[in-house]
């Protein structure tokens, strides 16, 4: 048993919270900030019409495979019908000679670029907005990914390139940064992180995954780089009313908080307590290169995860238009 403190001890009895802010039945949390005004504000950041798709490829076979949280596996896609299925006796026949291919797939809903449901993580038996954790049994009755998928996520996106800011191709294992570093990088990039911005943060970690091409080394001492917990950082997210954090890491924060060893406290502090939506495993490198080339770091961000009823999360292919 680890001697890390309990989540409640780390985050505090009176941790910053948005529970109840949007009523007792809310399942959208900070995505409520993204109203029609925010959509129109985002549209104003389209200048050149370049489109970037931010999902990684699912089921790549030419490299290390898909980057995943330990214990999860990548998509298992199986071909059910192909040209061979139409040969011989008993083959299906459609008037006109139509042939087609069909696949099935077994996937972890968190096994690619994805939105976490707001209820995906919890502590002390309570999810986002105070829902009982027993509502997760055999499918999420509350704060599943479905409300996020029904709403869609559209607004002004801003990209902070922490790897570039630190002069690195990618951050190191366990390397951390905080809100002050985000502000400093934004200033150096000549952009402001504004209230209600969809905050995209690049660490280069996915580039490391593909370029390293060595799973054993990648997972050895697994500790992703990322944002690290402090109460001030959580208050910063709350006061800026950030609706959505998008990163190119598997779990959006340093895996183990360095001082205490607690795993993924920001999942609890930001998602469970504040209702900030988390988007993980986003491919931000091409977007970052384009932003760096002309110094424009804001864009229209649009995403909608798949509408999985009771889902703990769902794959998504977000789009940035600049
Ligand atoms: C966990 O919750 C463990 O990870 P993720 O948010 O990446 O799904």
Short mmCIF file of C-alpha atoms and ligand atoms in Angstrom, two decimals:
data_model
loop_
_atom_site.label_atom_id
_atom_site.label_comp_id
_atom_site.label_asym_id
_atom_site.label_seq_id
_atom_site.Cartn_x
_atom_site.Cartn_y
_atom_site.Cartn_z
CA UNK A 1 0.00 0.00 0.00
CA UNK A 2 1.43 3.41 -0.93
CA UNK A 3 1.82 6.01 1.78
CA UNK A 4 0.48 8.75 -0.50
CA UNK A 5 -2.22 10.82 1.18
CA UNK A 6 -5.86 10.25 0.31
CA UNK A 7 -7.19 12.45 -2.50
CA UNK A 8 -9.37 14.41 -0.07
CA UNK A 9 -6.33 15.12 2.10
CA UNK A 10 -4.32 16.41 -0.87
CA UNK A 11 -7.12 18.52 -2.38
CA UNK A 12 -8.51 19.73 0.95
CA UNK A 13 -11.95 19.51 2.58
CA UNK A 14 -12.88 22.84 1.02
CA UNK A 15 -11.39 22.19 -2.43
CA UNK A 16 -12.55 24.65 -5.15
CA UNK A 17 -15.81 23.32 -6.52
CA UNK A 18 -18.47 24.15 -9.11
CA UNK A 19 -20.99 21.60 -7.83
CA UNK A 20 -24.49 23.01 -8.05
CA UNK A 21 -23.43 26.01 -10.14
CA UNK A 22 -25.55 24.83 -13.09
CA UNK A 23 -28.24 23.14 -11.01
CA UNK A 24 -28.62 19.73 -9.38
CA UNK A 25 -29.08 17.84 -12.67
CA UNK A 26 -26.10 19.22 -14.57
CA UNK A 27 -23.91 16.83 -16.56
CA UNK A 28 -21.94 19.34 -18.64
CA UNK A 29 -19.95 21.26 -16.06
CA UNK A 30 -17.75 23.99 -17.50
CA UNK A 31 -18.90 23.18 -21.03
CA UNK A 32 -21.93 25.28 -20.04
CA UNK A 33 -19.66 28.27 -20.61
CA UNK A 34 -19.61 27.45 -24.34
CA UNK A 35 -22.74 29.25 -25.46
CA UNK A 36 -23.58 30.76 -28.87
CA UNK A 37 -21.48 33.84 -28.08
CA UNK A 38 -18.44 31.63 -27.58
CA UNK A 39 -19.03 29.89 -30.90
CA UNK A 40 -19.06 33.25 -32.66
CA UNK A 41 -15.98 34.37 -30.72
CA UNK A 42 -14.20 31.22 -31.92
CA UNK A 43 -15.21 31.81 -35.53
CA UNK A 44 -13.46 35.19 -35.43
CA UNK A 45 -10.15 33.35 -35.12
CA UNK A 46 -10.40 31.75 -38.54
CA UNK A 47 -8.12 33.66 -40.91
CA UNK A 48 -6.57 31.29 -43.45
CA UNK A 49 -9.10 28.44 -43.50
CA UNK A 50 -6.53 25.75 -42.68
CA UNK A 51 -8.10 22.67 -41.09
CA UNK A 52 -6.32 20.39 -38.61
CA UNK A 53 -7.75 17.09 -37.41
CA UNK A 54 -6.50 16.31 -33.94
CA UNK A 55 -7.22 12.60 -33.55
CA UNK A 56 -4.38 10.10 -33.76
CA UNK A 57 -4.85 7.22 -36.17
CA UNK A 58 -6.60 4.24 -34.55
CA UNK A 59 -5.06 0.84 -35.07
CA UNK A 60 -1.82 1.86 -36.77
CA UNK A 61 0.35 -1.15 -37.48
CA UNK A 62 3.48 0.50 -38.84
CA UNK A 63 5.03 1.59 -35.56
CA UNK A 64 4.60 1.16 -31.83
CA UNK A 65 0.80 0.87 -32.10
CA UNK A 66 -1.52 3.28 -30.32
CA UNK A 67 -0.42 5.14 -27.16
CA UNK A 68 -2.56 3.96 -24.24
CA UNK A 69 -2.93 4.20 -20.51
CA UNK A 70 -1.32 1.05 -19.01
CA UNK A 71 -3.78 -1.85 -18.94
CA UNK A 72 -5.81 -0.67 -21.93
CA UNK A 73 -5.48 -2.13 -25.39
CA UNK A 74 -5.83 -0.59 -28.81
CA UNK A 75 -8.69 -1.10 -31.21
CA UNK A 76 -9.26 -4.67 -32.40
CA UNK A 77 -10.76 -4.17 -35.82
CA UNK A 78 -12.01 -7.26 -37.57
CA UNK A 79 -13.04 -7.51 -41.15
CA UNK A 80 -16.38 -9.31 -41.50
CA UNK A 81 -17.08 -8.86 -45.20
CA UNK A 82 -14.60 -8.25 -48.01
CA UNK A 83 -14.38 -9.08 -51.72
CA UNK A 84 -13.70 -12.72 -50.81
CA UNK A 85 -17.07 -12.92 -49.05
CA UNK A 86 -18.89 -12.54 -52.34
CA UNK A 87 -17.33 -15.57 -54.03
CA UNK A 88 -18.92 -18.96 -54.42
CA UNK A 89 -22.09 -20.75 -53.36
CA UNK A 90 -24.17 -19.16 -50.61
CA UNK A 91 -22.58 -15.73 -50.99
CA UNK A 92 -24.98 -12.87 -50.45
CA UNK A 93 -26.37 -11.43 -53.65
CA UNK A 94 -27.88 -8.00 -54.14
CA UNK A 95 -29.78 -6.95 -57.23
CA UNK A 96 -27.37 -5.06 -59.46
CA UNK A 97 -24.30 -6.89 -58.13
CA UNK A 98 -23.49 -4.64 -55.17
CA UNK A 99 -20.50 -5.74 -53.10
CA UNK A 100 -19.37 -4.12 -49.86
CA UNK A 101 -16.95 -4.49 -46.96
CA UNK A 102 -17.91 -4.53 -43.26
CA UNK A 103 -15.84 -4.36 -40.06
CA UNK A 104 -16.52 -4.83 -36.40
CA UNK A 105 -14.31 -3.28 -33.74
CA UNK A 106 -13.67 -3.85 -30.06
CA UNK A 107 -12.36 -0.70 -28.46
CA UNK A 108 -11.59 0.85 -25.13
CA UNK A 109 -13.62 4.05 -25.22
CA UNK A 110 -10.53 5.74 -23.78
CA UNK A 111 -8.29 3.92 -26.29
CA UNK A 112 -7.66 6.79 -28.73
CA UNK A 113 -8.04 10.56 -28.78
CA UNK A 114 -11.05 10.90 -26.51
CA UNK A 115 -13.29 12.88 -24.23
CA UNK A 116 -13.60 11.63 -20.69
CA UNK A 117 -17.13 11.62 -19.31
CA UNK A 118 -17.27 14.07 -16.38
CA UNK A 119 -18.05 11.10 -14.15
CA UNK A 120 -15.08 9.06 -15.37
CA UNK A 121 -13.09 9.55 -12.14
CA UNK A 122 -14.11 10.15 -8.54
CA UNK A 123 -13.11 9.87 -4.90
CA UNK A 124 -15.00 9.59 -1.62
CA UNK A 125 -17.92 7.96 -3.43
CA UNK A 126 -19.02 11.07 -5.31
CA UNK A 127 -18.76 12.08 -8.97
CA UNK A 128 -19.10 15.46 -10.64
CA UNK A 129 -21.91 17.57 -9.12
CA UNK A 130 -22.18 15.22 -6.16
CA UNK A 131 -23.68 12.24 -7.97
CA UNK A 132 -23.29 8.96 -6.10
CA UNK A 133 -20.51 6.75 -7.46
CA UNK A 134 -22.92 3.79 -7.37
CA UNK A 135 -24.55 5.38 -10.44
CA UNK A 136 -21.52 4.13 -12.41
CA UNK A 137 -22.37 0.47 -11.79
CA UNK A 138 -22.91 -1.36 -15.10
CA UNK A 139 -22.93 1.86 -17.09
CA UNK A 140 -22.89 5.51 -16.13
CA UNK A 141 -26.36 6.77 -15.26
CA UNK A 142 -24.99 10.23 -14.50
CA UNK A 143 -22.33 12.42 -16.10
CA UNK A 144 -21.60 9.94 -18.88
CA UNK A 145 -20.05 11.10 -22.14
CA UNK A 146 -23.48 11.35 -23.78
CA UNK A 147 -24.39 14.90 -22.66
CA UNK A 148 -21.02 16.15 -23.94
CA UNK A 149 -21.61 14.37 -27.23
CA UNK A 150 -25.14 15.77 -27.54
CA UNK A 151 -23.94 19.31 -26.91
CA UNK A 152 -20.73 19.41 -28.97
CA UNK A 153 -17.76 21.50 -27.96
CA UNK A 154 -17.16 24.64 -30.00
CA UNK A 155 -15.30 27.82 -29.10
CA UNK A 156 -12.03 29.70 -29.25
CA UNK A 157 -9.11 27.34 -28.91
CA UNK A 158 -5.68 28.50 -27.82
CA UNK A 159 -2.56 26.38 -28.12
CA UNK A 160 0.27 26.63 -25.63
CA UNK A 161 3.35 24.81 -26.87
CA UNK A 162 5.21 23.98 -23.68
CA UNK A 163 7.77 21.80 -25.43
CA UNK A 164 8.67 24.54 -27.90
CA UNK A 165 8.71 27.10 -25.11
CA UNK A 166 11.28 24.99 -23.28
CA UNK A 167 13.31 24.46 -26.45
CA UNK A 168 12.64 20.71 -26.52
CA UNK A 169 11.19 18.23 -28.99
CA UNK A 170 9.23 16.79 -26.07
CA UNK A 171 9.11 17.12 -22.32
CA UNK A 172 10.82 14.47 -20.21
CA UNK A 173 9.16 11.74 -18.21
CA UNK A 174 7.62 13.30 -15.12
CA UNK A 175 8.46 16.88 -16.18
CA UNK A 176 5.92 19.31 -14.78
CA UNK A 177 4.59 22.78 -15.42
CA UNK A 178 1.85 24.90 -13.90
CA UNK A 179 -0.46 27.83 -14.68
CA UNK A 180 2.39 30.32 -14.28
CA UNK A 181 4.36 28.40 -16.91
CA UNK A 182 1.30 28.41 -19.19
CA UNK A 183 1.00 32.18 -18.80
CA UNK A 184 4.73 32.65 -19.43
CA UNK A 185 4.61 30.48 -22.56
CA UNK A 186 1.50 32.33 -23.77
CA UNK A 187 3.27 35.65 -23.29
CA UNK A 188 6.32 34.41 -25.19
CA UNK A 189 4.02 33.20 -27.99
CA UNK A 190 2.25 36.58 -28.07
CA UNK A 191 -1.18 35.20 -27.23
CA UNK A 192 -3.47 35.52 -24.22
CA UNK A 193 -5.32 32.74 -22.50
CA UNK A 194 -8.77 34.31 -22.31
CA UNK A 195 -11.80 33.36 -20.20
CA UNK A 196 -13.74 30.45 -21.74
CA UNK A 197 -10.83 29.42 -24.00
CA UNK A 198 -10.50 25.76 -24.88
CA UNK A 199 -6.99 25.27 -23.59
CA UNK A 200 -4.80 23.03 -25.75
CA UNK A 201 -1.35 22.20 -24.38
CA UNK A 202 1.39 20.51 -26.36
CA UNK A 203 4.18 18.62 -24.60
CA UNK A 204 5.53 16.68 -27.60
CA UNK A 205 4.76 13.44 -25.74
CA UNK A 206 2.93 11.79 -28.64
CA UNK A 207 5.77 12.72 -30.96
CA UNK A 208 8.06 10.96 -28.47
CA UNK A 209 5.81 7.88 -28.61
CA UNK A 210 5.99 7.60 -32.40
CA UNK A 211 9.65 8.61 -32.79
CA UNK A 212 10.90 6.44 -29.94
CA UNK A 213 8.99 3.48 -31.38
CA UNK A 214 9.88 1.40 -28.34
CA UNK A 215 7.00 0.49 -26.03
CA UNK A 216 9.21 -1.02 -23.38
CA UNK A 217 11.21 2.15 -22.97
CA UNK A 218 8.10 4.32 -23.16
CA UNK A 219 6.31 2.44 -20.38
CA UNK A 220 9.41 1.90 -18.23
CA UNK A 221 8.84 4.05 -15.13
CA UNK A 222 5.65 5.35 -16.74
CA UNK A 223 5.18 8.93 -15.64
CA UNK A 224 3.88 11.32 -18.26
CA UNK A 225 4.90 14.96 -18.25
CA UNK A 226 2.19 17.51 -17.63
CA UNK A 227 0.44 20.00 -15.43
CA UNK A 228 0.91 19.42 -11.74
CA UNK A 229 -1.52 19.98 -8.90
CA UNK A 230 -1.58 23.02 -6.68
CA UNK A 231 -4.59 24.74 -5.19
CA UNK A 232 -3.56 27.94 -7.01
CA UNK A 233 -3.61 26.11 -10.33
CA UNK A 234 -7.12 24.79 -9.66
CA UNK A 235 -8.25 28.29 -8.69
CA UNK A 236 -6.69 29.61 -11.89
CA UNK A 237 -8.81 27.18 -13.96
CA UNK A 238 -11.89 28.08 -11.95
CA UNK A 239 -11.46 31.85 -12.19
CA UNK A 240 -10.68 31.76 -15.92
CA UNK A 241 -13.69 29.51 -16.46
CA UNK A 242 -11.75 27.14 -18.71
CA UNK A 243 -14.29 24.71 -20.20
CA UNK A 244 -11.97 22.09 -21.67
CA UNK A 245 -8.33 21.02 -21.34
CA UNK A 246 -6.88 19.26 -24.40
CA UNK A 247 -3.39 17.74 -24.36
CA UNK A 248 -1.12 15.47 -26.36
CA UNK A 249 -0.64 13.14 -23.40
CA UNK A 250 -2.55 10.05 -22.40
CA UNK A 251 -3.90 11.50 -19.18
CA UNK A 252 -3.59 15.31 -19.33
CA UNK A 253 -1.37 15.79 -16.24
CA UNK A 254 1.83 14.48 -14.73
CA UNK A 255 0.94 10.91 -13.78
CA UNK A 256 2.19 11.11 -10.19
CA UNK A 257 2.13 14.39 -8.30
CA UNK A 258 5.81 14.74 -7.46
CA UNK A 259 5.57 15.74 -3.80
CA UNK A 260 3.04 13.17 -2.63
CA UNK A 261 3.00 10.48 -5.31
CA UNK A 262 -0.79 10.79 -5.67
CA UNK A 263 -1.93 9.59 -9.11
CA UNK A 264 -3.90 11.98 -11.34
CA UNK A 265 -5.11 14.48 -8.73
CA UNK A 266 -6.04 17.01 -11.43
CA UNK A 267 -8.56 14.55 -12.85
CA UNK A 268 -10.28 14.90 -9.50
CA UNK A 269 -9.64 18.59 -8.85
CA UNK A 270 -10.51 19.81 -12.35
CA UNK A 271 -12.98 17.25 -13.69
CA UNK A 272 -14.76 15.87 -10.62
CA UNK A 273 -14.78 19.10 -8.63
CA UNK A 274 -14.88 21.88 -11.23
CA UNK A 275 -16.45 20.08 -14.20
CA UNK A 276 -13.64 20.85 -16.67
CA UNK A 277 -13.89 18.49 -19.67
CA UNK A 278 -10.70 16.55 -20.43
CA UNK A 279 -9.58 15.61 -23.93
CA UNK A 280 -6.58 13.31 -24.13
CA UNK A 281 -4.19 11.89 -26.71
CA UNK A 282 -4.73 14.81 -29.11
CA UNK A 283 -2.30 15.20 -32.01
CA UNK A 284 -1.21 18.83 -31.73
CA UNK A 285 2.09 18.78 -33.62
CA UNK A 286 0.87 19.83 -37.07
CA UNK A 287 -1.30 22.55 -35.60
CA UNK A 288 1.65 23.75 -33.48
CA UNK A 289 3.94 23.92 -36.51
CA UNK A 290 1.41 26.04 -38.38
CA UNK A 291 0.86 28.33 -35.38
CA UNK A 292 4.61 28.75 -34.87
CA UNK A 293 5.12 29.54 -38.55
CA UNK A 294 2.89 32.62 -38.54
CA UNK A 295 2.64 33.39 -34.83
CA UNK A 296 -1.15 32.89 -34.59
CA UNK A 297 -1.98 30.58 -31.69
CA UNK A 298 -5.78 30.88 -31.55
CA UNK A 299 -8.36 29.15 -33.74
CA UNK A 300 -11.87 27.76 -33.87
CA UNK A 301 -11.99 24.46 -32.01
CA UNK A 302 -14.87 22.04 -32.68
CA UNK A 303 -15.35 18.52 -31.38
CA UNK A 304 -18.09 16.05 -30.56
CA UNK A 305 -17.28 12.64 -29.10
CA UNK A 306 -19.36 9.66 -30.21
CA UNK A 307 -22.80 9.44 -28.61
CA UNK A 308 -22.19 6.40 -26.46
CA UNK A 309 -25.10 5.88 -24.08
CA UNK A 310 -23.77 5.46 -20.49
CA UNK A 311 -20.20 5.72 -21.84
CA UNK A 312 -17.24 6.53 -19.60
CA UNK A 313 -15.75 8.42 -22.52
CA UNK A 314 -15.68 8.25 -26.29
CA UNK A 315 -13.29 8.62 -29.21
CA UNK A 316 -13.26 11.95 -30.97
CA UNK A 317 -11.60 13.64 -33.91
CA UNK A 318 -11.50 17.31 -32.89
CA UNK A 319 -11.03 19.92 -35.59
CA UNK A 320 -9.08 23.15 -35.33
CA UNK A 321 -9.67 25.75 -38.06
CA UNK A 322 -7.35 28.75 -38.20
C1 LIG B 1 -7.57 7.47 -16.32
O1 LIG B 1 -8.60 7.89 -15.90
C2 LIG B 1 -6.84 6.41 -15.61
O2 LIG B 1 -7.05 7.89 -17.45
P1 LIG B 1 -7.74 8.71 -18.64
O3 LIG B 1 -8.26 9.97 -18.13
O4 LIG B 1 -6.60 8.82 -19.56
O5 LIG B 1 -8.82 7.89 -19.23
#
